[in-house]
mmCIF file of C-alpha atoms and ligand atoms in Angstrom:
data_model
loop_
_atom_site.group_PDB
_atom_site.id
_atom_site.type_symbol
_atom_site.label_atom_id
_atom_site.label_comp_id
_atom_site.label_asym_id
_atom_site.label_seq_id
_atom_site.Cartn_x
_atom_site.Cartn_y
_atom_site.Cartn_z
ATOM 1 C CA MET A 1 40.872 35.173 -36.546
ATOM 2 C CA ALA A 2 40.045 32.019 -38.155
ATOM 3 C CA SER A 3 41.951 30.077 -35.724
ATOM 4 C CA LEU A 4 39.821 31.471 -32.794
ATOM 5 C CA ALA A 5 36.939 30.801 -34.263
ATOM 6 C CA SER A 6 37.745 27.275 -35.107
ATOM 7 C CA LYS A 7 38.931 26.906 -31.425
ATOM 8 C CA LEU A 8 35.647 28.223 -30.178
ATOM 9 C CA GLY A 9 33.474 25.847 -32.467
ATOM 10 C CA PHE A 10 35.969 22.903 -31.108
ATOM 11 C CA LEU A 11 35.174 24.129 -27.543
ATOM 12 C CA ALA A 12 31.491 24.273 -28.290
ATOM 13 C CA VAL A 13 31.281 20.778 -29.552
ATOM 14 C CA LEU A 14 33.355 19.535 -26.772
ATOM 15 C CA LEU A 15 31.072 21.212 -24.469
ATOM 16 C CA SER A 16 27.915 19.744 -26.219
ATOM 17 C CA LEU A 17 29.172 16.223 -26.238
ATOM 18 C CA VAL A 18 30.152 16.404 -22.125
ATOM 19 C CA ALA A 19 26.462 17.857 -21.820
ATOM 20 C CA THR A 20 24.850 14.893 -23.735
ATOM 21 C CA GLY A 21 26.981 12.718 -21.889
ATOM 22 C CA ILE A 22 25.848 14.200 -18.408
ATOM 23 C CA GLY A 23 22.101 14.061 -19.789
ATOM 24 C CA GLU A 24 22.111 10.575 -20.784
ATOM 25 C CA ARG A 25 23.901 9.338 -17.842
ATOM 26 C CA SER A 26 21.955 7.196 -15.431
ATOM 27 C CA ASP A 27 22.545 6.062 -11.904
ATOM 28 C CA PRO A 28 23.800 2.529 -12.460
ATOM 29 C CA GLU A 29 21.958 1.547 -9.444
ATOM 30 C CA ALA A 30 18.362 2.079 -8.623
ATOM 31 C CA TYR A 31 15.300 1.079 -6.295
ATOM 32 C CA VAL A 32 12.867 -0.553 -8.059
ATOM 33 C CA THR A 33 9.067 -1.450 -7.239
ATOM 34 C CA LEU A 34 6.121 -3.009 -9.049
ATOM 35 C CA LEU A 35 2.608 -1.694 -9.282
ATOM 36 C CA TYR A 36 -0.151 -3.788 -10.900
ATOM 37 C CA GLY A 37 -3.185 -1.540 -10.216
ATOM 38 C CA ASP A 38 -4.238 1.638 -8.181
ATOM 39 C CA GLU A 39 -4.946 -0.345 -4.789
ATOM 40 C CA PHE A 40 -1.270 -0.033 -3.891
ATOM 41 C CA LEU A 41 -0.547 3.398 -5.230
ATOM 42 C CA LEU A 42 -0.448 5.047 -2.020
ATOM 43 C CA GLY A 43 1.700 2.253 -0.785
ATOM 44 C CA VAL A 44 4.535 2.826 -3.437
ATOM 45 C CA ARG A 45 4.106 6.994 -2.973
ATOM 46 C CA VAL A 46 4.763 6.453 0.911
ATOM 47 C CA LEU A 47 7.803 3.882 -0.134
ATOM 48 C CA GLY A 48 9.264 6.483 -2.296
ATOM 49 C CA LYS A 49 9.089 8.944 0.076
ATOM 50 C CA SER A 50 10.720 6.996 2.933
ATOM 51 C CA ILE A 51 13.589 6.332 0.439
ATOM 52 C CA ARG A 52 14.170 10.008 -0.192
ATOM 53 C CA ASP A 53 13.892 10.708 3.576
ATOM 54 C CA THR A 54 16.882 8.765 4.110
ATOM 55 C CA GLY A 55 18.864 10.939 1.877
ATOM 56 C CA SER A 56 18.915 8.598 -1.251
ATOM 57 C CA GLU A 57 19.244 10.314 -4.460
ATOM 58 C CA LYS A 58 19.398 7.010 -6.638
ATOM 59 C CA ASP A 59 16.812 6.290 -9.234
ATOM 60 C CA MET A 60 13.458 5.033 -7.979
ATOM 61 C CA VAL A 61 11.730 2.915 -10.830
ATOM 62 C CA ALA A 62 8.083 1.926 -10.681
ATOM 63 C CA LEU A 63 7.459 -0.746 -13.187
ATOM 64 C CA VAL A 64 3.784 -0.481 -13.894
ATOM 65 C CA SER A 65 1.286 -2.555 -15.665
ATOM 66 C CA ASP A 66 -2.044 -2.084 -18.010
ATOM 67 C CA GLY A 67 -4.090 -1.989 -14.555
ATOM 68 C CA VAL A 68 -2.617 1.165 -13.368
ATOM 69 C CA SER A 69 -4.387 4.567 -14.368
ATOM 70 C CA ASP A 70 -3.116 7.418 -16.106
ATOM 71 C CA PHE A 71 -3.577 9.747 -12.815
ATOM 72 C CA ALA A 72 -1.452 7.077 -10.913
ATOM 73 C CA LYS A 73 1.315 7.131 -13.360
ATOM 74 C CA ASP A 74 1.298 10.948 -13.616
ATOM 75 C CA LEU A 75 1.181 11.178 -9.656
ATOM 76 C CA LEU A 76 4.157 8.829 -9.191
ATOM 77 C CA GLN A 77 6.326 10.872 -11.859
ATOM 78 C CA ALA A 78 5.544 13.741 -10.042
ATOM 79 C CA ASP A 79 6.712 12.359 -6.863
ATOM 80 C CA GLY A 80 9.968 11.427 -8.654
ATOM 81 C CA TRP A 81 9.511 7.766 -9.723
ATOM 82 C CA LYS A 82 10.840 6.818 -13.225
ATOM 83 C CA VAL A 83 7.616 5.136 -14.562
ATOM 84 C CA GLU A 84 8.079 2.237 -16.929
ATOM 85 C CA LEU A 85 5.157 0.406 -18.496
ATOM 86 C CA ILE A 86 5.676 -3.437 -18.718
ATOM 87 C CA SER A 87 3.309 -6.213 -20.025
ATOM 88 C CA LEU A 88 2.627 -8.941 -17.643
ATOM 89 C CA LEU A 89 4.168 -12.213 -17.752
ATOM 90 C CA ALA A 90 1.580 -14.872 -17.589
ATOM 91 C CA ASN A 91 1.727 -17.274 -14.576
ATOM 92 C CA PRO A 92 2.378 -20.815 -15.776
ATOM 93 C CA ASN A 93 0.902 -22.567 -12.590
ATOM 94 C CA GLN A 94 -2.707 -23.882 -13.024
ATOM 95 C CA VAL A 95 -2.874 -24.304 -9.165
ATOM 96 C CA ARG A 96 -2.377 -21.020 -7.401
ATOM 97 C CA PRO A 97 -4.234 -18.058 -5.475
ATOM 98 C CA LYS A 98 -6.391 -16.256 -8.059
ATOM 99 C CA ARG A 99 -4.663 -13.124 -7.152
ATOM 100 C CA PHE A 100 -1.471 -14.453 -8.239
ATOM 101 C CA TRP A 101 -2.243 -14.067 -11.951
ATOM 102 C CA GLY A 102 0.384 -11.597 -12.702
ATOM 103 C CA VAL A 103 2.793 -12.133 -10.102
ATOM 104 C CA TYR A 104 5.613 -14.070 -12.376
ATOM 105 C CA THR A 105 6.188 -10.356 -14.071
ATOM 106 C CA LYS A 106 8.259 -9.680 -10.877
ATOM 107 C CA LEU A 107 10.920 -11.478 -12.695
ATOM 108 C CA LYS A 108 11.307 -8.528 -15.021
ATOM 109 C CA ILE A 109 13.585 -6.866 -12.599
ATOM 110 C CA PHE A 110 16.044 -9.571 -13.494
ATOM 111 C CA ASN A 111 15.795 -8.030 -17.075
ATOM 112 C CA MET A 112 16.579 -4.363 -16.105
ATOM 113 C CA THR A 113 20.071 -4.641 -17.782
ATOM 114 C CA ARG A 114 20.573 -0.499 -18.116
ATOM 115 C CA TYR A 115 21.320 -0.869 -14.237
ATOM 116 C CA LYS A 116 24.133 -2.694 -12.705
ATOM 117 C CA LYS A 117 22.330 -3.434 -9.564
ATOM 118 C CA VAL A 118 18.840 -2.901 -8.290
ATOM 119 C CA VAL A 119 17.071 -3.309 -4.945
ATOM 120 C CA TYR A 120 13.648 -4.348 -5.288
ATOM 121 C CA LEU A 121 10.953 -3.430 -2.661
ATOM 122 C CA ASP A 122 7.330 -4.650 -2.458
ATOM 123 C CA ALA A 123 5.069 -1.764 -2.641
ATOM 124 C CA ASP A 124 3.721 -2.587 0.967
ATOM 125 C CA THR A 125 7.226 -2.076 2.580
ATOM 126 C CA ILE A 126 8.912 1.179 4.187
ATOM 127 C CA VAL A 127 12.421 2.179 4.674
ATOM 128 C CA VAL A 128 13.370 3.531 8.154
ATOM 129 C CA LYS A 129 16.818 3.996 7.714
ATOM 130 C CA SER A 130 19.145 3.844 4.993
ATOM 131 C CA ILE A 131 19.553 0.713 3.163
ATOM 132 C CA GLU A 132 22.292 2.318 0.356
ATOM 133 C CA ASP A 133 24.811 -0.231 1.880
ATOM 134 C CA LEU A 134 22.451 -2.995 0.288
ATOM 135 C CA PHE A 135 23.971 -2.070 -2.988
ATOM 136 C CA GLN A 136 27.242 -3.972 -1.878
ATOM 137 C CA CYS A 137 25.527 -6.950 -1.966
ATOM 138 C CA GLY A 138 26.330 -10.032 -4.021
ATOM 139 C CA ARG A 139 24.403 -11.019 -7.232
ATOM 140 C CA PHE A 140 21.329 -12.082 -5.478
ATOM 141 C CA CYS A 141 20.566 -11.291 -2.145
ATOM 142 C CA ALA A 142 17.220 -11.878 -0.182
ATOM 143 C CA ASN A 143 15.891 -12.437 3.359
ATOM 144 C CA LEU A 144 14.709 -16.005 4.596
ATOM 145 C CA LYS A 145 11.228 -16.312 6.184
ATOM 146 C CA HIS A 146 9.392 -19.401 7.163
ATOM 147 C CA SER A 147 12.659 -21.255 8.349
ATOM 148 C CA GLU A 148 14.270 -21.800 5.019
ATOM 149 C CA ARG A 149 12.507 -20.054 2.110
ATOM 150 C CA LEU A 150 13.428 -16.927 0.730
ATOM 151 C CA ASN A 151 11.061 -13.770 0.509
ATOM 152 C CA SER A 152 10.729 -11.873 -2.776
ATOM 153 C CA GLY A 153 9.547 -8.708 -0.813
ATOM 154 C CA VAL A 154 13.085 -7.047 -0.735
ATOM 155 C CA MET A 155 15.500 -8.182 -3.025
ATOM 156 C CA VAL A 156 18.940 -7.162 -4.315
ATOM 157 C CA VAL A 157 19.257 -8.187 -7.988
ATOM 158 C CA GLU A 158 22.222 -7.714 -10.676
ATOM 159 C CA PRO A 159 20.211 -7.723 -13.704
ATOM 160 C CA SER A 160 21.590 -9.772 -16.718
ATOM 161 C CA ALA A 161 19.842 -10.840 -19.967
ATOM 162 C CA THR A 162 21.383 -14.397 -19.774
ATOM 163 C CA LEU A 163 20.248 -15.090 -16.376
ATOM 164 C CA PHE A 164 16.600 -13.669 -17.358
ATOM 165 C CA GLU A 165 16.642 -15.750 -20.313
ATOM 166 C CA ASP A 166 17.575 -18.696 -18.381
ATOM 167 C CA MET A 167 14.756 -18.090 -16.065
ATOM 168 C CA MET A 168 12.303 -17.825 -18.664
ATOM 169 C CA ARG A 169 13.231 -21.276 -20.095
ATOM 170 C CA GLN A 170 12.763 -22.711 -16.713
ATOM 171 C CA VAL A 171 9.544 -20.904 -15.695
ATOM 172 C CA ASN A 172 7.097 -24.059 -16.966
ATOM 173 C CA SER A 173 9.270 -26.593 -15.345
ATOM 174 C CA LEU A 174 10.216 -25.706 -12.058
ATOM 175 C CA PRO A 175 7.554 -25.956 -9.383
ATOM 176 C CA SER A 176 6.414 -23.235 -7.384
ATOM 177 C CA TYR A 177 5.319 -23.801 -3.710
ATOM 178 C CA THR A 178 3.378 -20.665 -3.587
ATOM 179 C CA GLY A 179 1.927 -20.607 -6.971
ATOM 180 C CA GLY A 180 3.931 -17.305 -7.689
ATOM 181 C CA ASP A 181 7.077 -15.702 -8.236
ATOM 182 C CA GLN A 182 8.238 -16.549 -4.656
ATOM 183 C CA GLY A 183 7.878 -20.204 -5.112
ATOM 184 C CA PHE A 184 9.663 -20.070 -8.385
ATOM 185 C CA LEU A 185 12.767 -18.154 -7.022
ATOM 186 C CA ASN A 186 12.742 -20.787 -4.232
ATOM 187 C CA SER A 187 13.225 -23.316 -6.798
ATOM 188 C CA TYR A 188 15.817 -21.667 -8.635
ATOM 189 C CA TYR A 189 17.815 -20.318 -5.839
ATOM 190 C CA ALA A 190 17.566 -23.968 -4.689
ATOM 191 C CA ASP A 191 20.929 -23.767 -2.422
ATOM 192 C CA PHE A 192 19.662 -20.264 -0.866
ATOM 193 C CA PRO A 193 19.261 -21.225 2.525
ATOM 194 C CA ASN A 194 23.014 -22.199 2.576
ATOM 195 C CA ALA A 195 23.858 -18.622 1.408
ATOM 196 C CA HIS A 196 26.181 -16.643 3.970
ATOM 197 C CA LEU A 197 24.711 -13.586 5.759
ATOM 198 C CA PHE A 198 25.595 -10.445 4.052
ATOM 199 C CA VAL A 199 27.906 -8.257 6.120
ATOM 200 C CA PRO A 200 27.268 -4.635 5.337
ATOM 201 C CA ASN A 201 30.379 -2.318 5.171
ATOM 202 C CA LEU A 202 32.905 -4.546 4.796
ATOM 203 C CA SER A 203 36.338 -2.869 4.004
ATOM 204 C CA ALA A 204 37.135 -2.524 0.245
ATOM 205 C CA GLU A 205 40.525 -4.937 1.217
ATOM 206 C CA ILE A 206 38.264 -7.778 2.382
ATOM 207 C CA ARG A 207 35.363 -7.390 -0.323
ATOM 208 C CA ASN A 208 38.116 -7.542 -3.014
ATOM 209 C CA SER A 209 40.104 -10.071 -1.678
ATOM 210 C CA ARG A 210 37.298 -12.875 -2.331
ATOM 211 C CA PRO A 211 35.125 -13.905 -5.255
ATOM 212 C CA GLN A 212 31.764 -12.143 -5.503
ATOM 213 C CA PRO A 213 29.461 -14.287 -4.037
ATOM 214 C CA GLU A 214 26.314 -15.798 -6.254
ATOM 215 C CA MET A 215 23.845 -15.289 -3.322
ATOM 216 C CA GLU A 216 23.775 -13.650 0.214
ATOM 217 C CA ARG A 217 21.117 -13.808 2.775
ATOM 218 C CA LEU A 218 19.767 -10.636 4.317
ATOM 219 C CA SER A 219 19.601 -9.948 8.090
ATOM 220 C CA THR A 220 15.819 -9.521 9.157
ATOM 221 C CA LEU A 221 16.592 -5.772 9.633
ATOM 222 C CA TYR A 222 16.121 -5.414 6.049
ATOM 223 C CA ASN A 223 12.789 -7.270 5.981
ATOM 224 C CA ALA A 224 11.452 -7.018 9.207
ATOM 225 C CA ASP A 225 7.578 -8.292 8.602
ATOM 226 C CA VAL A 226 5.006 -6.727 11.004
ATOM 227 C CA GLY A 227 3.917 -10.514 11.692
ATOM 228 C CA LEU A 228 7.186 -10.901 13.442
ATOM 229 C CA TYR A 229 6.179 -7.718 15.743
ATOM 230 C CA MET A 230 2.807 -9.138 16.464
ATOM 231 C CA LEU A 231 3.979 -12.196 17.882
ATOM 232 C CA ALA A 232 5.509 -10.540 20.818
ATOM 233 C CA ASN A 233 3.979 -6.974 20.327
ATOM 234 C CA LYS A 234 7.529 -5.516 20.091
ATOM 235 C CA TRP A 235 10.143 -5.831 17.361
ATOM 236 C CA MET A 236 12.087 -9.080 18.143
ATOM 237 C CA VAL A 237 15.278 -7.444 16.519
ATOM 238 C CA ASP A 238 17.249 -3.972 17.531
ATOM 239 C CA GLU A 239 14.527 -1.506 16.861
ATOM 240 C CA ARG A 240 17.355 1.220 16.347
ATOM 241 C CA GLU A 241 19.044 -1.036 13.642
ATOM 242 C CA LEU A 242 15.597 -1.569 11.684
ATOM 243 C CA ARG A 243 16.064 -0.918 7.835
ATOM 244 C CA VAL A 244 12.628 -1.919 6.303
ATOM 245 C CA ILE A 245 9.573 -2.712 7.565
ATOM 246 C CA HIS A 246 7.204 -5.045 5.548
ATOM 247 C CA TYR A 247 3.198 -5.084 6.156
ATOM 248 C CA THR A 248 3.064 -8.479 5.040
ATOM 249 C CA LEU A 249 -0.373 -9.580 6.928
ATOM 250 C CA GLY A 250 -2.833 -10.310 3.741
ATOM 251 C CA PRO A 251 -5.741 -7.976 4.840
ATOM 252 C CA LEU A 252 -3.983 -5.674 6.878
ATOM 253 C CA LYS A 253 -2.528 -2.928 4.589
ATOM 254 C CA PRO A 254 -1.405 0.228 6.282
ATOM 255 C CA TRP A 255 -3.394 2.275 3.909
ATOM 256 C CA ASP A 256 -6.555 0.673 5.205
ATOM 257 C CA TRP A 257 -7.872 3.013 7.675
ATOM 258 C CA TRP A 258 -8.713 0.076 10.231
ATOM 259 C CA THR A 259 -5.308 -1.278 10.629
ATOM 260 C CA ALA A 260 -3.985 1.625 12.486
ATOM 261 C CA TRP A 261 -5.234 0.336 15.854
ATOM 262 C CA LEU A 262 -4.779 -3.004 15.228
ATOM 263 C CA VAL A 263 -0.982 -2.972 14.205
ATOM 264 C CA LYS A 264 1.140 -0.497 15.908
ATOM 265 C CA PRO A 265 3.956 -0.339 13.458
ATOM 266 C CA VAL A 266 1.279 1.336 10.996
ATOM 267 C CA ASP A 267 2.081 4.461 12.955
ATOM 268 C CA VAL A 268 5.517 4.585 11.204
ATOM 269 C CA TRP A 269 3.994 4.295 7.659
ATOM 270 C CA GLN A 270 1.262 6.747 8.647
ATOM 271 C CA ASN A 271 3.801 9.360 9.823
ATOM 272 C CA VAL A 272 5.376 9.319 6.405
ATOM 273 C CA ARG A 273 1.906 9.272 4.580
ATOM 274 C CA GLN A 274 1.093 12.512 6.475
ATOM 275 C CA LYS A 275 4.440 14.194 5.249
ATOM 276 C CA LEU A 276 3.554 13.376 1.472
ATOM 277 C CA GLU A 277 4.136 16.322 -0.629
ATOM 278 C CA GLU A 278 1.389 17.868 -2.828
ATOM 279 C CA SER A 279 3.199 16.841 -6.084
ATOM 280 C CA LEU A 280 -0.067 17.160 -8.138
ATOM 281 C CA PRO A 281 -2.949 19.332 -6.722
ATOM 282 C CA GLY A 282 -5.005 17.815 -3.802
ATOM 283 C CA THR A 283 -2.620 15.013 -3.259
ATOM 284 C CA GLY A 284 -0.420 16.495 -0.185
ATOM 285 C CA GLY A 285 -0.809 14.150 3.075
ATOM 286 C CA GLY A 286 -1.401 11.105 0.571
ATOM 287 C CA ARG A 287 -4.879 12.308 -0.449
ATOM 288 C CA ASN A 288 -6.673 11.200 -3.670
ATOM 289 C CA PRO A 289 -8.561 14.002 -4.970
ATOM 290 C CA ASN A 290 -11.065 11.624 -6.600
ATOM 291 C CA ASP A 291 -11.605 9.730 -3.321
ATOM 292 C CA GLN A 292 -11.892 13.200 -1.531
ATOM 293 C CA LEU A 293 -14.876 14.323 -3.320
ATOM 294 C CA LEU A 294 -16.708 10.671 -2.432
ATOM 295 C CA VAL A 295 -15.572 11.178 1.204
ATOM 296 C CA ASN A 296 -17.144 14.857 1.234
ATOM 297 C CA ILE A 297 -20.454 13.367 -0.055
ATOM 298 C CA LEU A 298 -20.418 10.411 2.230
ATOM 299 C CA PHE A 299 -19.571 12.719 5.335
ATOM 300 C CA ALA A 300 -22.763 15.509 4.051
ATOM 301 C CA LEU A 301 -25.148 12.771 3.285
ATOM 302 C CA PRO A 302 -26.560 11.983 6.602
ATOM 303 C CA ILE A 303 -26.522 15.352 7.930
ATOM 304 C CA CYS A 304 -28.235 16.587 4.949
ATOM 305 C CA ALA A 305 -30.941 13.776 5.540
ATOM 306 C CA LEU A 306 -31.246 14.694 9.151
ATOM 307 C CA LEU A 307 -31.564 18.485 8.479
ATOM 308 C CA PHE A 308 -34.260 17.416 5.834
ATOM 309 C CA CYS A 309 -36.168 15.278 8.285
ATOM 310 C CA PHE A 310 -36.257 18.073 10.982
ATOM 311 C CA TYR A 311 -37.288 20.629 8.188
ATOM 312 C CA ARG A 312 -40.221 18.361 7.138
ATOM 313 C CA ASN A 313 -41.027 17.482 10.841
ATOM 314 C CA HIS A 314 -41.327 21.459 11.394
ATOM 315 C CA LEU A 315 -43.546 21.824 8.677
ATOM 316 C CA GLN A 316 -46.161 19.337 10.253
ATOM 317 C CA THR A 317 -45.744 17.153 6.806
ATOM 318 C CA ASN A 318 -44.961 13.690 8.515
ATOM 319 C CA SER A 319 -46.257 11.755 5.186
ATOM 320 C CA ASP A 320 -42.536 11.069 4.310
ATOM 321 C CA LEU A 321 -41.766 7.173 4.955
ATOM 322 C CA PHE A 322 -38.258 7.747 5.541
ATOM 323 C CA CYS A 323 -38.612 10.524 8.171
ATOM 324 C CA THR A 324 -41.083 8.229 9.636
ATOM 325 C CA PHE A 325 -38.565 5.692 10.148
ATOM 326 C CA SER A 326 -36.203 7.995 11.938
ATOM 327 C CA ARG A 327 -39.016 9.184 13.970
ATOM 328 C CA SER A 328 -40.217 5.996 14.625
ATOM 329 C CA SER A 329 -36.906 4.821 16.581
ATOM 330 C CA LEU A 330 -36.829 7.919 18.594
ATOM 331 C CA CYS A 331 -40.314 7.569 19.638
ATOM 332 C CA ASP A 332 -40.514 3.823 20.150
ATOM 333 C CA TYR A 333 -39.368 3.797 23.672
ATOM 334 C CA ALA A 334 -42.120 6.613 24.605
ATOM 335 C CA ARG A 335 -44.682 4.304 22.653
ATOM 336 C CA ARG A 336 -43.482 1.055 24.721
ATOM 337 C CA ILE A 337 -43.915 2.889 27.860
ATOM 338 C CA TYR A 338 -47.488 4.381 26.690
ATOM 339 C CA TYR A 339 -48.541 0.948 25.304
ATOM 340 C CA GLU A 340 -47.327 -0.871 28.759
ATOM 341 C CA PHE A 341 -49.071 1.698 30.694
ATOM 342 C CA LYS A 342 -52.397 1.043 28.668
ATOM 343 C CA SER A 343 -52.228 -2.554 28.617
ATOM 344 C CA SER A 344 -52.552 -2.490 32.552
ATOM 345 C CA SER A 345 -55.673 -0.468 32.039
ATOM 346 C CA GLY A 346 -57.232 -1.856 28.967
ATOM 347 C CA SER A 347 -56.778 -3.992 25.923
ATOM 348 C CA PRO A 348 -53.776 -2.832 23.787
ATOM 349 C CA SER A 349 -53.299 -2.687 20.054
ATOM 350 C CA TYR A 350 -49.836 -3.102 19.357
ATOM 351 C CA SER A 351 -49.805 -3.869 15.880
ATOM 352 C CA GLY A 352 -49.007 -0.521 14.438
ATOM 353 C CA VAL A 353 -45.793 0.211 16.439
ATOM 354 C CA GLY A 354 -42.585 0.940 14.629
ATOM 355 C CA VAL A 355 -43.990 1.359 10.950
ATOM 356 C CA ALA A 356 -46.987 3.647 11.660
ATOM 357 C CA SER A 357 -47.467 6.457 9.421
ATOM 358 C CA SER A 358 -49.866 9.337 9.841
ATOM 359 C CA SER A 359 -52.763 8.315 7.975
ATOM 360 C CA THR A 360 -53.186 5.191 9.818
ATOM 361 C CA PHE A 361 -52.470 6.383 13.247
ATOM 362 C CA ASN A 362 -55.398 5.827 15.418
ATOM 363 C CA SER A 363 -56.282 8.154 18.365
ATOM 364 C CA ASN A 364 -53.677 6.435 21.047
ATOM 365 C CA GLN A 365 -51.130 7.188 18.315
ATOM 366 C CA GLN A 366 -52.150 10.491 17.831
ATOM 367 C CA VAL A 367 -51.565 11.533 21.386
ATOM 368 C CA LEU A 368 -48.255 9.721 21.336
ATOM 369 C CA VAL A 369 -47.136 11.708 18.484
ATOM 370 C CA HIS A 370 -48.467 14.910 20.379
ATOM 371 C CA PHE A 371 -46.451 13.721 23.350
ATOM 372 C CA CYS A 372 -43.330 13.490 20.902
ATOM 373 C CA ARG A 373 -43.647 16.923 19.552
ATOM 374 C CA SER A 374 -44.419 18.636 22.876
ATOM 375 C CA TYR A 375 -41.160 17.189 24.203
ATOM 376 C CA ASN A 376 -39.380 18.149 21.089
ATOM 377 C CA ILE A 377 -38.288 14.370 20.446
ATOM 378 C CA ILE A 378 -39.195 14.261 16.551
HETATM 379 C C1 LIG B 1 14.394 -7.976 -21.762
HETATM 380 O O1 LIG B 1 15.022 -6.828 -22.065
HETATM 381 C C2 LIG B 1 15.335 -6.791 -23.512
HETATM 382 C C3 LIG B 1 16.292 -5.322 -23.545
HETATM 383 O O2 LIG B 1 15.819 -4.434 -22.862
HETATM 384 C C4 LIG B 1 13.939 -6.401 -24.311
HETATM 385 O O3 LIG B 1 14.206 -6.465 -25.591
HETATM 386 C C5 LIG B 1 13.157 -7.407 -23.843
HETATM 387 O O4 LIG B 1 11.902 -7.599 -24.403
HETATM 388 C C6 LIG B 1 13.105 -7.937 -22.434
HETATM 389 N N1 LIG B 1 12.271 -9.055 -22.370
HETATM 390 C C7 LIG B 1 11.070 -9.426 -21.549
HETATM 391 C C8 LIG B 1 10.347 -10.523 -21.541
HETATM 392 O O5 LIG B 1 10.711 -8.129 -21.258
HETATM 393 C C1 LIG B 2 27.292 1.231 6.684
HETATM 394 O O1 LIG B 2 27.732 2.595 6.395
HETATM 395 C C2 LIG B 2 26.838 3.609 6.142
HETATM 396 C C3 LIG B 2 27.621 4.707 5.701
HETATM 397 O O2 LIG B 2 28.616 5.096 6.504
HETATM 398 C C4 LIG B 2 25.905 3.890 7.188
HETATM 399 O O3 LIG B 2 24.737 4.607 6.955
HETATM 400 C C5 LIG B 2 25.304 2.620 7.510
HETATM 401 O O4 LIG B 2 24.289 2.732 8.418
HETATM 402 C C6 LIG B 2 26.442 1.284 7.757
HETATM 403 N N1 LIG B 2 25.477 -0.024 7.845
HETATM 404 C C7 LIG B 2 25.679 -0.599 9.005
HETATM 405 C C8 LIG B 2 24.929 -2.027 8.921
HETATM 406 O O5 LIG B 2 26.510 -0.248 9.892
#
């Protein structure tokens, strides 16, 4: 009996050990993005949904800085992101665009040492086809743009404390052609343009028979920017093989409503946005409950104003200046005709047109107002 109890006790201990082991085990690979403020929140939500839509179950980590609201953090968490607070890394460059004050923070992905490999994606990218093969890429992979510059919008990184510390040592001495992280990385990986192209799905045999490359170059399919589309009004790569779309163009971000009919690939982004789940109340389809109230007010305001004016006019109280203005535009045309008619038969008094209020109406204007009223113009 005693032996059975001890066996059971042993089993329980064993089970609990296994359970904690499973509980703590984290995927050694993760997708990572960065958020500096709420402006790109919707971008990150859509990116996350697009990753999950490709069937990936890997960790998704959002590194967020001080500027991000609690609401945004809760929402990302509800969407399935692991939200991690980070402090900003100061930008050492004196000459740089103002919006670049915190971009060196991106280098912190090289310090995410609890992961063996991370695929970093900017918040203005979207995954349209599985990119799980990227986790096979070498120690550092990125895509070349502007001829021989690497673009830091999509990167595969093997985090390492040594590497990160080495970068931090050189942050103040290496030049940055952009004044930001991308320029720094181009200096740090100065030999990058000579890197070989990453070939996905190489057989394990070939992969293991060669030393792991320090750097590999990603095909445009993994970082296709909309600028590329706009040059020829079509993707200049095989569209069916497209993996990641990057909405690089400065003011044309897909979450700004006016971009939809300027840049066609925005449709792809909007389709994912519309399917966003309601992970917090009122957030389905990418809506923000705070914004929604403002939108409703802005929508209702002109209608209320119009109703108010009609109401006042029906009560024959036309002393309200605001209503006079809206009425004046309606009646302006009629007045003009009236005065033109008058000027051909007598001397016109044109001074009060447009801003007349009832107390200063002369007899001609009274006639005009009656004209407007009788035809329901005001
Ligand atoms: C880098 O990571 C280590 C270990 O997680 C941490 O202690 C350190 O503060 C990190 N460095 C920076 C600059 O974030
Ligand atoms: C690599 O293999 C995966 C899984 O079979 C597949 O989804 C992916 O499309 C392949 N990548 C390429 C570039 O063929």
